[in-house]
PDB file of C-alpha atoms in Angstrom:
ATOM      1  CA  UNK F   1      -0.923   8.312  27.502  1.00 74.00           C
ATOM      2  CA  UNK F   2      -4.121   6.563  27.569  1.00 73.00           C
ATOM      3  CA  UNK F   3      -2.636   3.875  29.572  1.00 77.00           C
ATOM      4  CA  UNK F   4      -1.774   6.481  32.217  1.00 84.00           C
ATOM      5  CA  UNK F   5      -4.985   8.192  32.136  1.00 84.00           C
ATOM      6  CA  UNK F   6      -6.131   4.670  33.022  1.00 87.00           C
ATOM      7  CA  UNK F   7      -8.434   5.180  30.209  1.00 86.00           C
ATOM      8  CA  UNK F   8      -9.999   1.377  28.861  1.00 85.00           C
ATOM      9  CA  UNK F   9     -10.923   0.326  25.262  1.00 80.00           C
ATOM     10  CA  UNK F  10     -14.276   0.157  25.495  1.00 84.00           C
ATOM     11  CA  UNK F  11     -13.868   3.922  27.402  1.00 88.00           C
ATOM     12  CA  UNK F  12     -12.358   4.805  24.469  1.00 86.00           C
ATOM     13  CA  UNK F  13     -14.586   3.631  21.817  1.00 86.00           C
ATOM     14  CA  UNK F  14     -17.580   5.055  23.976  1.00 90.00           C
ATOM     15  CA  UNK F  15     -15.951   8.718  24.096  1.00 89.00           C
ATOM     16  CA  UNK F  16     -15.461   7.907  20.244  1.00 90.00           C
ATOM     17  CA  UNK F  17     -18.786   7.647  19.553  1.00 91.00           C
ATOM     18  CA  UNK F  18     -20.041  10.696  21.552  1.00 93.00           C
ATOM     19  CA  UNK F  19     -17.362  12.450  19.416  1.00 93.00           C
ATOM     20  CA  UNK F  20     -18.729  11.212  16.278  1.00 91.00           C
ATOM     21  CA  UNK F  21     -15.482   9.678  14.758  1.00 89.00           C
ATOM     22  CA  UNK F  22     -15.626   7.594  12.059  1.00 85.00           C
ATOM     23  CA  UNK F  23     -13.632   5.276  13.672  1.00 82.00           C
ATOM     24  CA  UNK F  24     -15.030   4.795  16.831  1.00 83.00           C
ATOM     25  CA  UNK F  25     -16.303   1.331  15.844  1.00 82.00           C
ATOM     26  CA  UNK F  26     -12.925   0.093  14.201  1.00 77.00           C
ATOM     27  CA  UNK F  27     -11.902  -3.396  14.745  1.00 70.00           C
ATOM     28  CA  UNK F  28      -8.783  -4.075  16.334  1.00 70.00           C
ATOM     29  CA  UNK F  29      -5.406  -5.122  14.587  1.00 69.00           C
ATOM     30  CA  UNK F  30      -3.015  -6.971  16.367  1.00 79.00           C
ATOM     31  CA  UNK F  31       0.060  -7.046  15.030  1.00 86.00           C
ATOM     32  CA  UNK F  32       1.042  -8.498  12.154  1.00 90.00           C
ATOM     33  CA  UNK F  33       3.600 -10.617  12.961  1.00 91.00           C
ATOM     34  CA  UNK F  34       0.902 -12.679  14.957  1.00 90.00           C
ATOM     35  CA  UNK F  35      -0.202 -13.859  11.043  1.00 94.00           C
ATOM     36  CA  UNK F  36       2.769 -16.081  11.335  1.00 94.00           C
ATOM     37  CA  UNK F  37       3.440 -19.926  12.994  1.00 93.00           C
ATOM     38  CA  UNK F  38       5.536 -19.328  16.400  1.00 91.00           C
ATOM     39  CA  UNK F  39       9.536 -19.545  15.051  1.00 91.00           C
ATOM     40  CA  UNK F  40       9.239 -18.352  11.557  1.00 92.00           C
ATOM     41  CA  UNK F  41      11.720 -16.167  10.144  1.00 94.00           C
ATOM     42  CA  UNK F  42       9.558 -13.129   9.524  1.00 95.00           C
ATOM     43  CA  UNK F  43      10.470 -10.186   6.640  1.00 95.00           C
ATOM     44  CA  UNK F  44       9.420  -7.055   5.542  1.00 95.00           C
ATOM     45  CA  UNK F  45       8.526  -8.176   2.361  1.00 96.00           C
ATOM     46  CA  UNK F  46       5.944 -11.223   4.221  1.00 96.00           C
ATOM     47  CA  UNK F  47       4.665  -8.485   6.619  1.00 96.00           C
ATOM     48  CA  UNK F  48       3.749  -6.505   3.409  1.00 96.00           C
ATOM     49  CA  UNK F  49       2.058  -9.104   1.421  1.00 97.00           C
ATOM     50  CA  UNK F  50      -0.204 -10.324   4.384  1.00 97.00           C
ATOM     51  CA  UNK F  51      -0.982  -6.403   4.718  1.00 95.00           C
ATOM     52  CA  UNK F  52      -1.905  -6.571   1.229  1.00 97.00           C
ATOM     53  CA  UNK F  53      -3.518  -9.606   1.187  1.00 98.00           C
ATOM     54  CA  UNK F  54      -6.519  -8.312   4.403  1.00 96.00           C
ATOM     55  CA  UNK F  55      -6.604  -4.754   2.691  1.00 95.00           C
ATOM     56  CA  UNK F  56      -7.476  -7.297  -0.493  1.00 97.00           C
ATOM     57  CA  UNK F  57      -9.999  -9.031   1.514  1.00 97.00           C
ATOM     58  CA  UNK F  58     -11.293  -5.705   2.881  1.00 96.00           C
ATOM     59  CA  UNK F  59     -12.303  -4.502  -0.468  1.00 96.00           C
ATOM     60  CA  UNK F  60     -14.610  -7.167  -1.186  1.00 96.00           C
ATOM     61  CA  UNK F  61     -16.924  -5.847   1.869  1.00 94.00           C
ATOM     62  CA  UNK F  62     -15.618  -8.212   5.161  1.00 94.00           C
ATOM     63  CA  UNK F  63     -15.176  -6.211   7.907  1.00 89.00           C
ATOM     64  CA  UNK F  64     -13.016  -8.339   9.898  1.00 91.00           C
ATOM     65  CA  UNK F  65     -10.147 -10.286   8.662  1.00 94.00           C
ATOM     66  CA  UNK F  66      -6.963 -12.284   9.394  1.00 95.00           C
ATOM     67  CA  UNK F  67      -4.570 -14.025   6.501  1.00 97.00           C
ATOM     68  CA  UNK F  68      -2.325 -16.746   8.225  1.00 97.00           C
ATOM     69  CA  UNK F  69       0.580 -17.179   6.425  1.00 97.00           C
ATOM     70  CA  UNK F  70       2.340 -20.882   6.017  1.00 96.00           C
ATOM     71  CA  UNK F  71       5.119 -20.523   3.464  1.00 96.00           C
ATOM     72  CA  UNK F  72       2.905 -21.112   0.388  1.00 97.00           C
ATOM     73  CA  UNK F  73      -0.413 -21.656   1.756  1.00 98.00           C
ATOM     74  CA  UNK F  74      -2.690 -18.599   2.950  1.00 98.00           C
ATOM     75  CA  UNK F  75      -5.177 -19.377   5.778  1.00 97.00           C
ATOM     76  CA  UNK F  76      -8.300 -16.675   5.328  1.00 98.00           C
ATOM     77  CA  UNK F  77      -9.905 -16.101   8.481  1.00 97.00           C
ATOM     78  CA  UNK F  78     -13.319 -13.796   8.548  1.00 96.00           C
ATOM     79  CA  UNK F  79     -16.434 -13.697  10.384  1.00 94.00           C
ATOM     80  CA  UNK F  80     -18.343 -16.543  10.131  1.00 95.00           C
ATOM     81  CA  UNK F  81     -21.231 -14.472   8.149  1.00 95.00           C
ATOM     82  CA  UNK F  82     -18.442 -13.578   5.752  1.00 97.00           C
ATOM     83  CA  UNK F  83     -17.150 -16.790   4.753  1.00 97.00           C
ATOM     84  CA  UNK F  84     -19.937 -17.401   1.778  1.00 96.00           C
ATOM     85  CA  UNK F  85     -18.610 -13.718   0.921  1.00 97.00           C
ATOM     86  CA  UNK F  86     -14.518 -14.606   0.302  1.00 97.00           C
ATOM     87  CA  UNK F  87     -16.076 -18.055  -0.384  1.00 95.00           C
ATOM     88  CA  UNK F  88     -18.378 -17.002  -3.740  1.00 95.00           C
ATOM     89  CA  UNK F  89     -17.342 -17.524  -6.855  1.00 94.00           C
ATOM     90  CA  UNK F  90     -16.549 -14.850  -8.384  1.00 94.00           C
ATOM     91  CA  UNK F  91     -14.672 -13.478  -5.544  1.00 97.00           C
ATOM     92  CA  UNK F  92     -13.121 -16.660  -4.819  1.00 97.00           C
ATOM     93  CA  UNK F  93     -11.302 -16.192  -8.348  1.00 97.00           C
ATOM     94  CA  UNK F  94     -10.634 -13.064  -7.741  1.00 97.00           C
ATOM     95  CA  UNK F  95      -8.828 -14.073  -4.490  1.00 98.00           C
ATOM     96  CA  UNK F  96      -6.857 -17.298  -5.523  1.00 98.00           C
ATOM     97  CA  UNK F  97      -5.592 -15.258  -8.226  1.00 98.00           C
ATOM     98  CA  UNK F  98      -4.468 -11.953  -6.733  1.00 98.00           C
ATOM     99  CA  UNK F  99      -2.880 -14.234  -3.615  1.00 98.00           C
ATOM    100  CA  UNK F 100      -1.268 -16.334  -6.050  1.00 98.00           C
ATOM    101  CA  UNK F 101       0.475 -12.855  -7.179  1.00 98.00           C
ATOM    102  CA  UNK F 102       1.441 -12.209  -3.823  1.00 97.00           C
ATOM    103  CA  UNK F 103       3.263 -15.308  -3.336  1.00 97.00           C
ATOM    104  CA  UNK F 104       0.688 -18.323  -2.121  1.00 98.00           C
ATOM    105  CA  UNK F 105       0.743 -21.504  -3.765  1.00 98.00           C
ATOM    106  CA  UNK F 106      -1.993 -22.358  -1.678  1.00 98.00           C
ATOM    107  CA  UNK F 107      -5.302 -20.243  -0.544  1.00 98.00           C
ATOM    108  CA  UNK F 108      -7.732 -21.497   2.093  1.00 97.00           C
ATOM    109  CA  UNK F 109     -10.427 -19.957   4.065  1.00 97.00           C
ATOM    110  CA  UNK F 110     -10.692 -21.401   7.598  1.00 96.00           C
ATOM    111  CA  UNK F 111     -14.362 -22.565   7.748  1.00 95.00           C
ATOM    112  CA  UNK F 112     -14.177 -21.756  11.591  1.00 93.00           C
ATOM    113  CA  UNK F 113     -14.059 -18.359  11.178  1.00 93.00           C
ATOM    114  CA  UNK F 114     -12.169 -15.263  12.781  1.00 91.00           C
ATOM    115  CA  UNK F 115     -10.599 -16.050  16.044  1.00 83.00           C
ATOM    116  CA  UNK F 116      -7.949 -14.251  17.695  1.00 77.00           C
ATOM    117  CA  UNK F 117      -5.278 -16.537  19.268  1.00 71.00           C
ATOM    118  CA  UNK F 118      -5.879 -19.265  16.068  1.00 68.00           C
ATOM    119  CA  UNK F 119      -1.738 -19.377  15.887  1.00 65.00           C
ATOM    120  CA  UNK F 120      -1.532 -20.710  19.288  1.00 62.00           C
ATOM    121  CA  UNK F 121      -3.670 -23.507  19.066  1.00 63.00           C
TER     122      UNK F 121
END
């Protein structure tokens, strides 16, 4: 409907704001099949854990986050301010070892940050 009204993102986010919603200011997901390499056979069950794994990352205060998902290795993407954030100690622990529950052999954080489009490269 908002495509028909011809009605733009950042239109929407401004009208947001005027409104007051709490959301007006929310980044944007893309999908998450876009967390995958190109011709991997995606599931439910790895659409869930790299769901899981950002709402994880979430928690620990980063506004912004992608987890790139490689079989057994997890690539953590955040904003380039965050990455001493995922990348402290204690929270680094308390990443490797929840993603380790979830599946990962592997956990990295990409020291080039957040970047949309970082599977097509």
């Amino acid at each position: 409907p908002l495509f028909e009204a011809q009605i733009t993102k950042d239109e929407i986010r401004k009208l947001s704001r005027q409104m007051r919603l709490a959301t007006w200011d929310k980044p944007s997901f893309a999908c998450l099949a876009s967390r995958f390499p190109h011709d991997t056979l995606i599931t439910k069950k790895k659409l869930g854990v790299v769901d899981a794994a950002e709402s994880f990352v979430r928690r620990l205060g980063v506004r912004q986050v992608r987890v790139r998902h490689y079989g057994e290795l997890a690539r953590i993407e955040v904003s380039p301010e965050d990455i001493g954030l995922v990348a402290k100690t204690a929270n680094a622990a308390r990443v490797v070892a929840r993603f380790k529950r979830f599946g990962f052999k592997y956990v990295t954080v990409d020291l080039g940050g957040y970047r949309t489009g970082s599977m097509n490269k």
